[in-house]
mmCIF file of C-alpha atoms and ligand atoms in Angstrom:
data_model
loop_
_atom_site.group_PDB
_atom_site.id
_atom_site.type_symbol
_atom_site.label_atom_id
_atom_site.label_comp_id
_atom_site.label_asym_id
_atom_site.label_seq_id
_atom_site.Cartn_x
_atom_site.Cartn_y
_atom_site.Cartn_z
ATOM 1 C CA MET A 1 150.128 128.271 90.694
ATOM 2 C CA ARG A 2 151.745 131.676 91.182
ATOM 3 C CA VAL A 3 152.261 133.861 88.078
ATOM 4 C CA LEU A 4 154.207 137.153 87.589
ATOM 5 C CA GLY A 5 152.423 139.303 85.069
ATOM 6 C CA ILE A 6 154.012 142.179 83.070
ATOM 7 C CA GLU A 7 152.237 144.847 81.005
ATOM 8 C CA THR A 8 154.183 147.255 78.784
ATOM 9 C CA SER A 9 151.974 147.821 75.796
ATOM 10 C CA CYS A 10 151.719 151.547 75.938
ATOM 11 C CA ASP A 11 152.587 154.125 78.646
ATOM 12 C CA GLU A 12 152.058 152.181 81.800
ATOM 13 C CA THR A 13 154.573 149.742 83.193
ATOM 14 C CA GLY A 14 152.550 147.199 85.313
ATOM 15 C CA VAL A 15 153.761 144.208 87.276
ATOM 16 C CA ALA A 16 151.599 141.982 89.434
ATOM 17 C CA VAL A 17 151.702 138.553 91.215
ATOM 18 C CA TYR A 18 148.506 136.481 90.898
ATOM 19 C CA ASP A 19 147.994 133.199 92.726
ATOM 20 C CA THR A 20 145.276 130.716 91.433
ATOM 21 C CA GLU A 21 144.653 129.656 94.976
ATOM 22 C CA GLN A 22 144.959 132.897 96.896
ATOM 23 C CA GLY A 23 144.087 135.507 94.196
ATOM 24 C CA LEU A 24 145.854 138.773 93.581
ATOM 25 C CA LEU A 25 148.820 139.053 95.905
ATOM 26 C CA SER A 26 150.409 142.361 94.781
ATOM 27 C CA HIS A 27 150.542 144.833 91.966
ATOM 28 C CA ALA A 28 152.769 147.687 91.156
ATOM 29 C CA LEU A 29 152.254 150.408 88.509
ATOM 30 C CA TYR A 30 154.257 153.190 87.008
ATOM 31 C CA SER A 31 152.452 155.652 84.654
ATOM 32 C CA GLN A 32 154.513 157.565 82.135
ATOM 33 C CA VAL A 33 151.816 160.166 81.671
ATOM 34 C CA LYS A 34 154.109 163.101 82.857
ATOM 35 C CA LEU A 35 156.873 161.966 80.361
ATOM 36 C CA HIS A 36 154.564 162.244 77.384
ATOM 37 C CA ALA A 37 152.435 165.319 78.486
ATOM 38 C CA ASP A 38 154.782 167.860 76.853
ATOM 39 C CA TYR A 39 154.314 166.131 73.484
ATOM 40 C CA GLY A 40 150.555 165.910 73.572
ATOM 41 C CA GLY A 41 150.565 162.127 73.182
ATOM 42 C CA VAL A 42 152.734 158.934 73.688
ATOM 43 C CA VAL A 43 156.238 159.085 72.110
ATOM 44 C CA PRO A 44 156.835 155.390 71.478
ATOM 45 C CA GLU A 45 160.643 155.441 71.669
ATOM 46 C CA LEU A 46 160.429 157.350 75.082
ATOM 47 C CA ALA A 47 157.813 154.772 76.189
ATOM 48 C CA SER A 48 160.177 151.836 75.374
ATOM 49 C CA ARG A 49 163.168 153.376 77.039
ATOM 50 C CA ASP A 50 161.134 154.063 80.129
ATOM 51 C CA HIS A 51 159.785 150.627 80.386
ATOM 52 C CA ILE A 52 163.364 149.346 80.530
ATOM 53 C CA ARG A 53 164.131 151.669 83.396
ATOM 54 C CA LYS A 54 161.112 150.727 85.491
ATOM 55 C CA LEU A 55 160.785 146.907 85.006
ATOM 56 C CA VAL A 56 163.425 145.727 87.456
ATOM 57 C CA PRO A 57 162.408 147.905 90.332
ATOM 58 C CA LEU A 58 158.679 147.132 89.834
ATOM 59 C CA VAL A 59 159.217 143.325 89.606
ATOM 60 C CA GLN A 60 161.295 143.595 92.840
ATOM 61 C CA LYS A 61 158.417 145.631 94.459
ATOM 62 C CA ALA A 62 155.628 143.128 93.307
ATOM 63 C CA LEU A 63 157.658 140.117 94.563
ATOM 64 C CA MET A 64 158.360 141.719 97.913
ATOM 65 C CA GLU A 65 154.888 142.919 98.517
ATOM 66 C CA SER A 66 153.525 139.455 97.722
ATOM 67 C CA ASN A 67 155.945 137.892 100.062
ATOM 68 C CA SER A 68 157.350 135.859 97.026
ATOM 69 C CA THR A 69 160.834 135.037 96.003
ATOM 70 C CA GLN A 70 161.857 133.857 92.546
ATOM 71 C CA ALA A 71 161.399 130.258 93.770
ATOM 72 C CA ASP A 72 157.666 130.770 94.477
ATOM 73 C CA ILE A 73 156.956 131.964 90.935
ATOM 74 C CA ASP A 74 155.558 129.173 88.750
ATOM 75 C CA GLY A 75 155.079 131.080 85.537
ATOM 76 C CA VAL A 76 155.529 134.446 83.696
ATOM 77 C CA ALA A 77 152.852 136.260 81.733
ATOM 78 C CA TYR A 78 153.434 139.188 79.572
ATOM 79 C CA THR A 79 151.361 141.465 77.114
ATOM 80 C CA ARG A 80 152.201 140.172 73.616
ATOM 81 C CA GLY A 81 150.001 142.649 71.832
ATOM 82 C CA PRO A 82 148.211 144.662 70.675
ATOM 83 C CA GLY A 83 150.180 147.817 71.441
ATOM 84 C CA LEU A 84 153.313 149.796 70.456
ATOM 85 C CA VAL A 85 155.834 147.494 68.998
ATOM 86 C CA GLY A 86 158.950 148.921 70.845
ATOM 87 C CA ALA A 87 157.121 148.771 74.201
ATOM 88 C CA LEU A 88 155.861 145.331 73.586
ATOM 89 C CA LEU A 89 159.319 144.165 72.773
ATOM 90 C CA VAL A 90 160.714 145.390 76.078
ATOM 91 C CA GLY A 91 158.174 143.388 78.132
ATOM 92 C CA SER A 92 158.410 140.388 75.928
ATOM 93 C CA SER A 93 162.166 140.136 76.072
ATOM 94 C CA PHE A 94 162.090 140.827 79.755
ATOM 95 C CA ALA A 95 159.508 138.178 80.555
ATOM 96 C CA ARG A 96 160.889 135.595 78.436
ATOM 97 C CA SER A 97 164.500 136.035 79.818
ATOM 98 C CA LEU A 98 163.148 135.813 83.383
ATOM 99 C CA ALA A 99 161.060 132.605 82.443
ATOM 100 C CA TYR A 100 164.193 131.055 80.810
ATOM 101 C CA GLY A 101 166.514 132.029 83.708
ATOM 102 C CA TRP A 102 163.919 130.869 86.384
ATOM 103 C CA LYS A 103 163.129 127.714 84.382
ATOM 104 C CA VAL A 104 159.443 128.322 84.485
ATOM 105 C CA PRO A 105 156.861 128.518 81.642
ATOM 106 C CA MET A 106 155.671 131.676 80.081
ATOM 107 C CA VAL A 107 152.736 132.898 78.077
ATOM 108 C CA GLY A 108 152.123 135.972 75.855
ATOM 109 C CA VAL A 109 148.663 137.516 76.777
ATOM 110 C CA HIS A 110 146.249 139.570 74.541
ATOM 111 C CA HIS A 111 145.985 143.127 76.116
ATOM 112 C CA MET A 112 142.297 143.309 75.320
ATOM 113 C CA GLU A 113 141.640 139.905 76.818
ATOM 114 C CA GLY A 114 143.412 141.228 79.991
ATOM 115 C CA HIS A 115 140.967 144.192 80.109
ATOM 116 C CA LEU A 116 137.852 142.221 79.659
ATOM 117 C CA LEU A 117 138.811 139.785 82.325
ATOM 118 C CA ALA A 118 139.881 142.460 84.759
ATOM 119 C CA PRO A 119 136.449 142.386 86.634
ATOM 120 C CA MET A 120 137.268 138.750 87.510
ATOM 121 C CA LEU A 121 139.833 140.073 89.973
ATOM 122 C CA ASP A 122 137.034 141.300 92.348
ATOM 123 C CA GLU A 123 133.799 139.804 93.893
ATOM 124 C CA PRO A 124 131.201 139.209 92.595
ATOM 125 C CA ALA A 125 132.980 138.144 89.393
ATOM 126 C CA PRO A 126 130.672 137.957 86.231
ATOM 127 C CA GLU A 127 129.687 134.573 85.110
ATOM 128 C CA PHE A 128 129.916 133.595 81.405
ATOM 129 C CA PRO A 129 128.423 134.328 79.036
ATOM 130 C CA PHE A 130 128.411 138.134 79.016
ATOM 131 C CA VAL A 131 128.667 141.110 76.621
ATOM 132 C CA ALA A 132 131.812 143.251 77.266
ATOM 133 C CA LEU A 133 132.185 146.835 76.297
ATOM 134 C CA LEU A 134 135.832 147.503 75.870
ATOM 135 C CA VAL A 135 136.509 151.349 75.774
ATOM 136 C CA SER A 136 140.121 152.526 75.931
ATOM 137 C CA GLY A 137 142.457 154.973 74.275
ATOM 138 C CA GLY A 138 143.090 152.459 71.461
ATOM 139 C CA HIS A 139 139.855 150.512 71.149
ATOM 140 C CA SER A 140 136.094 150.687 71.354
ATOM 141 C CA MET A 141 134.559 147.204 71.016
ATOM 142 C CA LEU A 142 131.535 145.301 71.940
ATOM 143 C CA VAL A 143 132.411 141.572 72.438
ATOM 144 C CA ARG A 144 130.368 138.459 73.226
ATOM 145 C CA VAL A 145 132.227 136.389 75.863
ATOM 146 C CA ASP A 146 131.350 132.861 76.196
ATOM 147 C CA GLY A 147 134.462 131.763 78.170
ATOM 148 C CA ILE A 148 138.175 132.630 78.389
ATOM 149 C CA GLY A 149 139.362 132.729 74.799
ATOM 150 C CA GLU A 150 135.786 132.490 73.429
ATOM 151 C CA TYR A 151 135.298 135.935 72.084
ATOM 152 C CA GLN A 152 133.147 137.195 69.230
ATOM 153 C CA THR A 153 133.520 140.818 68.222
ATOM 154 C CA LEU A 154 129.930 142.320 67.819
ATOM 155 C CA GLY A 155 130.995 145.760 66.891
ATOM 156 C CA GLU A 156 133.918 148.144 66.858
ATOM 157 C CA THR A 157 134.877 151.652 66.055
ATOM 158 C CA LEU A 158 135.224 152.704 62.517
ATOM 159 C CA ASP A 159 137.674 155.562 63.348
ATOM 160 C CA ASP A 160 138.602 157.110 66.743
ATOM 161 C CA ALA A 161 138.420 154.940 69.858
ATOM 162 C CA ALA A 162 136.043 156.467 72.690
ATOM 163 C CA GLY A 163 139.202 157.341 74.784
ATOM 164 C CA GLU A 164 140.891 158.994 71.746
ATOM 165 C CA GLY A 165 137.715 161.054 71.263
ATOM 166 C CA PHE A 166 137.956 162.236 74.885
ATOM 167 C CA ASP A 167 141.648 162.981 74.585
ATOM 168 C CA LYS A 168 141.283 164.896 71.304
ATOM 169 C CA THR A 169 138.253 166.903 72.613
ATOM 170 C CA ALA A 170 140.128 167.663 75.731
ATOM 171 C CA LYS A 171 143.124 168.972 73.617
ATOM 172 C CA LEU A 172 140.725 171.259 71.774
ATOM 173 C CA LEU A 173 139.709 172.623 75.217
ATOM 174 C CA GLY A 174 143.370 173.217 75.977
ATOM 175 C CA LEU A 175 143.804 170.319 78.387
ATOM 176 C CA ASP A 176 147.034 168.302 78.743
ATOM 177 C CA TYR A 177 147.272 164.765 77.381
ATOM 178 C CA PRO A 178 145.662 162.484 78.388
ATOM 179 C CA GLY A 179 142.789 164.849 78.923
ATOM 180 C CA GLY A 180 139.973 162.264 79.163
ATOM 181 C CA PRO A 181 139.656 162.213 82.998
ATOM 182 C CA VAL A 182 140.150 166.006 83.339
ATOM 183 C CA LEU A 183 137.496 166.538 80.646
ATOM 184 C CA ALA A 184 135.220 164.331 82.747
ATOM 185 C CA LYS A 185 135.803 166.273 85.855
ATOM 186 C CA MET A 186 135.244 169.471 83.988
ATOM 187 C CA ALA A 187 131.796 168.173 82.731
ATOM 188 C CA ASP A 188 130.649 168.050 86.448
ATOM 189 C CA ASP A 189 130.261 171.833 86.246
ATOM 190 C CA GLY A 190 128.641 171.890 82.870
ATOM 191 C CA THR A 191 125.147 173.144 82.086
ATOM 192 C CA ALA A 192 122.936 170.340 80.770
ATOM 193 C CA GLY A 193 121.220 171.206 77.551
ATOM 194 C CA ARG A 194 123.324 174.308 76.502
ATOM 195 C CA PHE A 195 124.754 172.310 73.548
ATOM 196 C CA THR A 196 123.396 169.105 72.137
ATOM 197 C CA PHE A 197 125.993 166.898 70.198
ATOM 198 C CA PRO A 198 124.941 164.020 67.863
ATOM 199 C CA ARG A 199 124.737 160.274 68.921
ATOM 200 C CA PRO A 200 126.820 158.916 65.986
ATOM 201 C CA MET A 201 125.504 155.762 64.275
ATOM 202 C CA THR A 202 122.567 155.236 66.587
ATOM 203 C CA ASP A 203 120.023 155.821 63.842
ATOM 204 C CA ARG A 204 120.979 152.824 61.836
ATOM 205 C CA PRO A 205 121.105 149.131 62.706
ATOM 206 C CA GLY A 206 124.501 147.688 63.756
ATOM 207 C CA LEU A 207 126.823 147.740 66.693
ATOM 208 C CA ASP A 208 129.749 149.695 65.244
ATOM 209 C CA PHE A 209 130.884 153.068 66.628
ATOM 210 C CA SER A 210 132.282 156.249 65.114
ATOM 211 C CA PHE A 211 133.561 159.021 67.411
ATOM 212 C CA SER A 212 135.676 161.194 65.101
ATOM 213 C CA GLY A 213 132.639 163.209 64.104
ATOM 214 C CA LEU A 214 131.944 164.133 67.764
ATOM 215 C CA LYS A 215 135.501 165.736 67.925
ATOM 216 C CA THR A 216 134.719 167.718 64.762
ATOM 217 C CA PHE A 217 131.414 168.887 66.306
ATOM 218 C CA ALA A 218 133.278 169.969 69.412
ATOM 219 C CA ALA A 219 135.730 171.914 67.264
ATOM 220 C CA ASN A 220 132.990 173.709 65.507
ATOM 221 C CA THR A 221 131.008 174.493 68.741
ATOM 222 C CA ILE A 222 134.251 175.969 70.196
ATOM 223 C CA LYS A 223 134.870 178.086 66.982
ATOM 224 C CA ASP A 224 131.276 179.504 67.281
ATOM 225 C CA ILE A 225 131.776 180.405 70.911
ATOM 226 C CA GLN A 226 135.195 182.064 69.983
ATOM 227 C CA LYS A 227 133.324 184.249 67.557
ATOM 228 C CA GLN A 228 131.884 186.012 70.634
ATOM 229 C CA GLY A 229 135.277 186.076 72.512
ATOM 230 C CA GLU A 230 137.536 183.898 74.699
ATOM 231 C CA LEU A 231 136.288 180.503 75.959
ATOM 232 C CA SER A 232 135.187 180.951 79.658
ATOM 233 C CA PRO A 233 135.604 178.109 82.098
ATOM 234 C CA GLN A 234 131.825 177.812 81.913
ATOM 235 C CA ASP A 235 131.910 177.497 78.038
ATOM 236 C CA LYS A 236 134.539 174.658 78.500
ATOM 237 C CA ALA A 237 132.564 172.810 81.128
ATOM 238 C CA ASP A 238 129.400 173.050 78.887
ATOM 239 C CA VAL A 239 131.248 171.579 75.807
ATOM 240 C CA ALA A 240 132.796 168.956 78.053
ATOM 241 C CA LEU A 241 129.394 167.906 79.376
ATOM 242 C CA ALA A 242 127.793 167.917 75.946
ATOM 243 C CA PHE A 243 130.637 165.729 74.533
ATOM 244 C CA GLN A 244 130.550 163.273 77.486
ATOM 245 C CA THR A 245 126.829 163.006 77.373
ATOM 246 C CA ALA A 246 126.848 162.123 73.710
ATOM 247 C CA VAL A 247 129.633 159.480 74.087
ATOM 248 C CA VAL A 248 127.993 157.968 77.182
ATOM 249 C CA GLN A 249 124.446 157.802 75.579
ATOM 250 C CA THR A 250 125.737 156.430 72.353
ATOM 251 C CA LEU A 251 127.670 153.658 74.247
ATOM 252 C CA ALA A 252 124.542 152.951 76.344
ATOM 253 C CA ILE A 253 122.373 152.551 73.219
ATOM 254 C CA LYS A 254 124.809 150.208 71.591
ATOM 255 C CA CYS A 255 125.194 148.145 74.785
ATOM 256 C CA LYS A 256 121.452 147.772 75.019
ATOM 257 C CA ARG A 257 121.313 146.726 71.369
ATOM 258 C CA ALA A 258 124.037 144.138 71.857
ATOM 259 C CA LEU A 259 122.321 142.682 75.017
ATOM 260 C CA THR A 260 118.957 142.441 73.014
ATOM 261 C CA GLU A 261 120.627 140.827 69.961
ATOM 262 C CA THR A 262 122.558 138.213 72.127
ATOM 263 C CA GLY A 263 119.688 137.758 74.679
ATOM 264 C CA LEU A 264 122.351 138.045 77.376
ATOM 265 C CA LYS A 265 121.725 139.957 80.774
ATOM 266 C CA ARG A 266 125.233 140.489 81.992
ATOM 267 C CA LEU A 267 127.395 143.487 80.881
ATOM 268 C CA VAL A 268 131.052 143.970 81.624
ATOM 269 C CA ILE A 269 132.626 147.418 81.214
ATOM 270 C CA ALA A 270 136.462 147.556 80.781
ATOM 271 C CA GLY A 271 139.231 149.728 79.492
ATOM 272 C CA GLY A 272 140.167 153.310 80.542
ATOM 273 C CA VAL A 273 136.982 155.015 79.623
ATOM 274 C CA GLY A 274 135.277 152.437 81.924
ATOM 275 C CA ALA A 275 136.587 154.653 84.835
ATOM 276 C CA ASN A 276 134.199 157.417 83.725
ATOM 277 C CA LYS A 277 131.593 158.105 86.458
ATOM 278 C CA SER A 278 128.895 159.252 84.194
ATOM 279 C CA LEU A 279 129.273 156.060 81.969
ATOM 280 C CA ARG A 280 129.173 153.903 85.087
ATOM 281 C CA GLU A 281 125.984 155.499 86.496
ATOM 282 C CA SER A 282 124.220 155.523 83.132
ATOM 283 C CA LEU A 283 124.880 151.853 82.462
ATOM 284 C CA GLN A 284 124.078 150.880 86.041
ATOM 285 C CA THR A 285 120.517 152.569 85.625
ATOM 286 C CA MET A 286 120.111 150.971 82.320
ATOM 287 C CA MET A 287 120.839 147.500 83.474
ATOM 288 C CA LYS A 288 118.576 147.913 86.489
ATOM 289 C CA LYS A 289 115.757 148.725 84.136
ATOM 290 C CA LEU A 290 116.607 145.826 81.962
ATOM 291 C CA GLY A 291 116.730 143.468 85.050
ATOM 292 C CA GLY A 292 120.349 142.626 84.299
ATOM 293 C CA GLN A 293 123.724 143.136 86.045
ATOM 294 C CA VAL A 294 126.649 145.376 85.130
ATOM 295 C CA TYR A 295 130.213 144.589 86.266
ATOM 296 C CA TYR A 296 133.243 146.892 86.412
ATOM 297 C CA PRO A 297 136.880 146.334 87.279
ATOM 298 C CA ARG A 298 137.950 148.379 90.294
ATOM 299 C CA LEU A 299 138.937 151.880 89.210
ATOM 300 C CA GLU A 300 142.665 151.232 89.145
ATOM 301 C CA PHE A 301 142.163 148.081 86.986
ATOM 302 C CA CYS A 302 140.163 149.947 84.274
ATOM 303 C CA THR A 303 143.273 151.614 82.948
ATOM 304 C CA ASP A 304 146.292 149.406 81.896
ATOM 305 C CA ASN A 305 147.835 147.342 84.760
ATOM 306 C CA GLY A 306 149.829 144.123 85.345
ATOM 307 C CA ALA A 307 147.110 142.514 87.540
ATOM 308 C CA MET A 308 144.844 141.775 84.453
ATOM 309 C CA ILE A 309 147.846 140.278 82.609
ATOM 310 C CA ALA A 310 148.920 138.105 85.624
ATOM 311 C CA TYR A 311 145.242 136.852 85.951
ATOM 312 C CA ALA A 312 144.748 136.102 82.194
ATOM 313 C CA GLY A 313 148.202 134.428 81.939
ATOM 314 C CA ALA A 314 147.627 132.317 85.061
ATOM 315 C CA LYS A 315 144.372 130.975 83.649
ATOM 316 C CA ARG A 316 146.118 130.024 80.386
ATOM 317 C CA LEU A 317 149.229 128.551 82.062
ATOM 318 C CA GLU A 318 147.030 126.620 84.477
ATOM 319 C CA ALA A 319 145.208 125.167 81.456
ATOM 320 C CA GLY A 320 148.488 124.080 79.854
ATOM 321 C CA GLN A 321 148.681 126.719 77.264
ATOM 322 C CA LEU A 322 152.379 127.546 77.362
ATOM 323 C CA GLY A 323 153.984 130.162 75.191
ATOM 324 C CA ASP A 324 156.941 129.507 72.945
ATOM 325 C CA MET A 325 160.381 131.060 73.532
ATOM 326 C CA SER A 326 160.559 132.112 69.784
ATOM 327 C CA GLU A 327 157.167 133.744 69.728
ATOM 328 C CA GLN A 328 156.937 137.241 68.384
ATOM 329 C CA VAL A 329 155.089 140.170 69.693
ATOM 330 C CA SER A 330 151.783 141.040 67.898
ATOM 331 C CA PRO A 331 151.285 144.837 67.727
ATOM 332 C CA ARG A 332 148.067 144.182 65.737
ATOM 333 C CA TRP A 333 146.221 141.173 67.032
ATOM 334 C CA SER A 334 142.535 140.205 66.545
ATOM 335 C CA LEU A 335 140.695 139.119 69.733
ATOM 336 C CA ASP A 336 138.418 136.794 67.650
ATOM 337 C CA ASN A 337 140.859 133.861 67.079
ATOM 338 C CA LEU A 338 142.541 133.238 70.403
ATOM 339 C CA PRO A 339 142.404 129.602 71.595
ATOM 340 C CA ALA A 340 139.606 128.817 74.053
ATOM 341 C CA LEU A 341 140.635 127.697 77.501
ATOM 342 C CA ASN A 342 139.005 124.311 77.270
ATOM 343 C CA HIS A 343 140.931 123.343 74.117
ATOM 344 C CA SER A 344 144.173 123.210 76.094
ATOM 345 C CA GLU A 345 147.305 122.647 74.240
ATOM 346 C CA THR A 346 150.901 122.151 75.256
ATOM 347 C CA THR A 347 153.689 123.433 73.028
HETATM 348 O O1 KG4 B 401 142.951 151.237 78.930
HETATM 349 P P1 KG4 B 401 143.758 152.540 78.859
HETATM 350 O O2 KG4 B 401 144.454 152.871 80.215
HETATM 351 O O3 KG4 B 401 144.832 152.427 77.826
HETATM 352 C C1 KG4 B 401 144.709 151.937 76.537
HETATM 353 O O4 KG4 B 401 144.829 150.683 76.436
HETATM 354 O O5 KG4 B 401 144.349 152.747 75.592
HETATM 355 O O6 KG4 B 401 142.828 153.703 78.478
HETATM 356 C C2 KG4 B 401 143.265 155.053 78.523
HETATM 357 C C3 KG4 B 401 142.193 155.930 77.893
HETATM 358 C C4 KG4 B 401 142.646 157.365 77.673
HETATM 359 O O7 KG4 B 401 142.181 157.772 76.422
HETATM 360 C C5 KG4 B 401 141.981 158.235 78.755
HETATM 361 O O8 KG4 B 401 141.688 159.586 78.405
HETATM 362 C C6 KG4 B 401 140.728 157.426 78.987
HETATM 363 O O9 KG4 B 401 141.079 156.093 78.918
HETATM 364 N N1 KG4 B 401 140.071 157.710 80.377
HETATM 365 C C7 KG4 B 401 138.937 158.334 80.527
HETATM 366 C C8 KG4 B 401 138.731 158.376 81.968
HETATM 367 N N2 KG4 B 401 139.897 157.771 82.557
HETATM 368 C C9 KG4 B 401 140.638 157.372 81.579
HETATM 369 N N3 KG4 B 401 138.045 158.825 79.654
HETATM 370 C C10 KG4 B 401 136.959 159.348 80.168
HETATM 371 N N4 KG4 B 401 136.661 159.447 81.519
HETATM 372 C C11 KG4 B 401 137.513 158.995 82.417
HETATM 373 N N5 KG4 B 401 137.314 159.109 83.706
HETATM 374 ZN ZN1 ZN B 402 144.618 149.141 77.634
#
């Protein structure tokens, strides 16, 4: 079965073709980052309009690069939620129209399911069950995954998501949106130990996160430095490193706790912050010590992309879980009550 996947939940337009026999055949991505940079964050209306402009050329590109024509496509998958409502509506209307015109089934995919299944696109793919750490610009979650659609949220953020924390702290350091990756690069030149940030919520039981206090801590640290004068590049690098170290160690402590509580040995890291080098290295070392295995999507599939949606959609369509032409987008959508893959249903 060959499936066209469409992602438009936020500020990336992603399109991909996944074949259940041959694997991923093509993927095309357009990032709107430059469009939103002047505003310091994603402007929903601009995002929706840009998805409209980019979808047709990206679909043409993904079809051409996979040597497919419309006749080869057996189904269409699109991101139904969670995300920005206008952006989701663009992808959903486009995908459902294509499926209607091409007379093929379609299915709406949960964006976070896409993220947590993204490591399945590469070898070795993790076997079920595993613990997934989902850390993106909008979410920070620990999830027990027993199979496709069998998800149990173990913990989540009570305020800012990890990526949001990176972006807000980057903004305090004068970096453009989204500053997460730039802050991470800056941290490479930081002096370890000059500043020590707290590890929020690690001193009490539980698997929830809270990152907004770290941003405030960064703001206060910056204010203290400014009392002596302008922030130097070294000051910025030192704050960046202290912030990153605190986030990485907090995430590592919670991952270890989730693995102990579930008795599982496999850990999957997904979402934009999963691209962070220090997080990857730290979890790799931790899992080695624990005698377990850590899995990451390839870097380009950590952030939003169409490949993860094509994959998740293909699995559901293959199992007979077809979407309904009248289905609505779900800007807020829990991961916990999706249908499991083995309870296949035809609608
Ligand atoms: O998964 P994603 O592309 O979009 C959402 O669904 O939110 O994640 C984007 C987030 C942004 O907050 C971005 O700053 C962060 O991931 N990010 C990083 C890195 N690369 C992306 N944060 C820290 N280090 C990185 N290398
Ligand atoms: Zn995402």
